[in-house]
């Protein structure tokens, strides 16, 4: 039985690259120098905001602003799959999150144990919204290596 969601797929659908690309890691696959990406990552949340603003996708920007500025549970937004923001799939309230702000998510024991910084939490929360399409799309359309 094949599961059909964004987290499942066959190995043939994965972008894995060639051995000579593997040594460069993600940097080589996406075409940026490691130093450039490390500099951007060092900017933390500000780099995420700058990238989202440069992208200019209204859905990404709205989700990012919610994550950065609004208390969890304060939005009634409903997405393409029928799910509501900060709600369980059945629509019930996630009471343990209600009213939490970004700093509260960063301070959660699970985030502290994982040594997550604010930018990591922002990235995880953003990816768990409808913004995932804008993030996944470019990775699924990488230029194929001439070795393939």
Coordinates of C-alpha atoms in Angstrom, one line a residue:
X1 CA 0.0 0.0 0.0
X2 CA 1.4 3.4 -1.0
X3 CA 1.0 6.3 1.4
X4 CA 0.3 9.5 -0.5
X5 CA 1.3 12.6 1.4
X6 CA 4.2 15.0 1.4
X7 CA 6.2 12.9 3.8
X8 CA 6.2 9.7 1.8
X9 CA 7.5 8.6 -1.6
X10 CA 9.6 6.1 -3.3
X11 CA 13.4 6.2 -3.3
X12 CA 13.3 6.9 -7.1
X13 CA 11.6 10.2 -6.4
X14 CA 14.3 11.5 -4.1
X15 CA 17.0 13.9 -5.4
X16 CA 20.2 12.3 -4.2
X17 CA 22.8 13.5 -6.7
X18 CA 25.9 11.8 -8.0
X19 CA 28.9 10.8 -5.9
X20 CA 30.9 13.9 -6.9
X21 CA 28.0 16.1 -5.8
X22 CA 27.6 14.2 -2.5
X23 CA 30.9 15.5 -1.3
X24 CA 29.7 19.1 -1.6
X25 CA 26.6 18.4 0.6
X26 CA 23.6 20.5 0.2
X27 CA 25.7 23.5 -0.8
X28 CA 26.7 22.0 -4.0
X29 CA 23.3 20.6 -4.8
X30 CA 21.6 24.0 -4.5
X31 CA 24.4 25.9 -6.1
X32 CA 25.6 28.2 -3.3
X33 CA 29.0 28.4 -1.7
X34 CA 29.2 27.1 1.9
X35 CA 30.6 30.4 3.2
X36 CA 27.7 32.4 1.7
X37 CA 25.1 30.1 3.3
X38 CA 26.8 30.0 6.6
X39 CA 26.9 33.8 6.6
X40 CA 23.1 33.9 5.9
X41 CA 22.5 31.3 8.6
X42 CA 24.4 33.3 11.1
X43 CA 21.9 36.2 10.6
X44 CA 19.3 33.9 12.1
X45 CA 15.6 35.0 12.0
X46 CA 16.6 38.2 10.1
X47 CA 17.8 36.1 7.2
X48 CA 14.5 34.2 7.1
X49 CA 12.6 37.4 7.1
X50 CA 14.8 38.9 4.3
X51 CA 14.4 35.8 2.2
X52 CA 10.7 35.7 2.6
X53 CA 10.4 39.4 1.7
X54 CA 12.6 38.9 -1.3
X55 CA 10.4 36.0 -2.4
X56 CA 7.3 38.2 -2.0
X57 CA 4.8 35.3 -1.8
X58 CA 1.8 36.7 0.2
X59 CA 1.1 33.3 1.8
X60 CA 4.6 32.8 3.0
X61 CA 4.7 36.4 4.4
X62 CA 1.4 36.1 6.1
X63 CA 2.4 32.8 7.8
X64 CA 5.8 34.2 8.8
X65 CA 4.2 37.4 10.3
X66 CA 1.8 35.2 12.3
X67 CA 4.7 33.1 13.6
X68 CA 6.8 36.1 14.5
X69 CA 4.2 38.4 15.9
X70 CA 0.9 36.7 16.9
X71 CA 0.0 34.5 19.8
X72 CA -0.8 30.9 18.8
X73 CA -4.5 30.3 18.5
X74 CA -5.3 33.9 17.6
X75 CA -6.1 33.2 13.9
X76 CA -9.0 31.6 12.3
X77 CA -7.2 31.1 9.0
X78 CA -8.2 27.9 7.1
X79 CA -5.9 26.4 4.5
X80 CA -6.4 24.5 1.3
X81 CA -6.7 21.2 3.0
X82 CA -9.4 22.4 5.3
X83 CA -7.1 22.5 8.4
X84 CA -7.2 25.6 10.6
X85 CA -4.1 27.2 11.9
X86 CA -2.9 26.0 15.3
X87 CA -5.6 23.4 15.5
X88 CA -5.5 19.6 15.5
X89 CA -6.5 17.9 12.2
X90 CA -10.0 17.4 13.6
X91 CA -10.3 21.1 14.3
X92 CA -10.1 20.9 18.1
X93 CA -8.1 23.5 20.0
X94 CA -4.5 22.8 20.9
X95 CA -5.0 24.3 24.4
X96 CA -1.3 23.7 25.4
X97 CA -0.2 26.1 22.6
X98 CA -3.0 28.7 22.9
X99 CA -1.5 32.2 23.6
X100 CA 2.1 31.1 23.1
X101 CA 4.4 33.5 21.3
X102 CA 7.6 32.7 19.5
X103 CA 9.8 33.1 22.6
X104 CA 7.5 30.5 24.4
X105 CA 8.1 28.0 21.6
X106 CA 11.8 28.6 21.8
X107 CA 11.8 28.0 25.5
X108 CA 9.9 24.7 25.4
X109 CA 11.9 21.9 27.1
X110 CA 12.0 19.9 23.9
X111 CA 13.4 22.9 22.0
X112 CA 16.0 23.5 24.7
X113 CA 17.1 19.8 24.7
X114 CA 17.5 20.0 20.9
X115 CA 19.5 23.2 21.3
X116 CA 17.2 25.0 18.9
X117 CA 17.7 28.6 18.4
X118 CA 15.0 31.1 17.5
X119 CA 15.7 30.8 13.7
X120 CA 15.4 27.0 13.9
X121 CA 11.9 27.3 15.6
X122 CA 10.8 29.9 13.1
X123 CA 11.9 27.7 10.2
X124 CA 10.2 24.6 11.7
X125 CA 6.9 26.5 12.4
X126 CA 7.0 28.1 8.9
X127 CA 7.6 24.8 7.2
X128 CA 4.6 23.3 9.0
X129 CA 2.3 25.9 7.4
X130 CA 1.1 26.2 3.8
X131 CA 4.4 27.9 3.1
X132 CA 6.0 24.5 2.7
X133 CA 5.0 24.6 -1.0
X134 CA 7.2 27.7 -1.6
X135 CA 10.1 25.9 0.3
X136 CA 9.8 22.5 -1.4
X137 CA 9.1 23.7 -4.9
X138 CA 12.6 24.9 -5.7
X139 CA 14.2 21.8 -4.2
X140 CA 12.0 19.6 -6.4
X141 CA 13.0 21.5 -9.5
X142 CA 16.8 21.4 -9.2
X143 CA 18.7 21.4 -12.5
X144 CA 19.7 17.8 -13.2
X145 CA 23.4 17.0 -13.2
X146 CA 24.8 16.1 -16.7
X147 CA 26.0 12.9 -15.0
X148 CA 22.4 11.6 -14.6

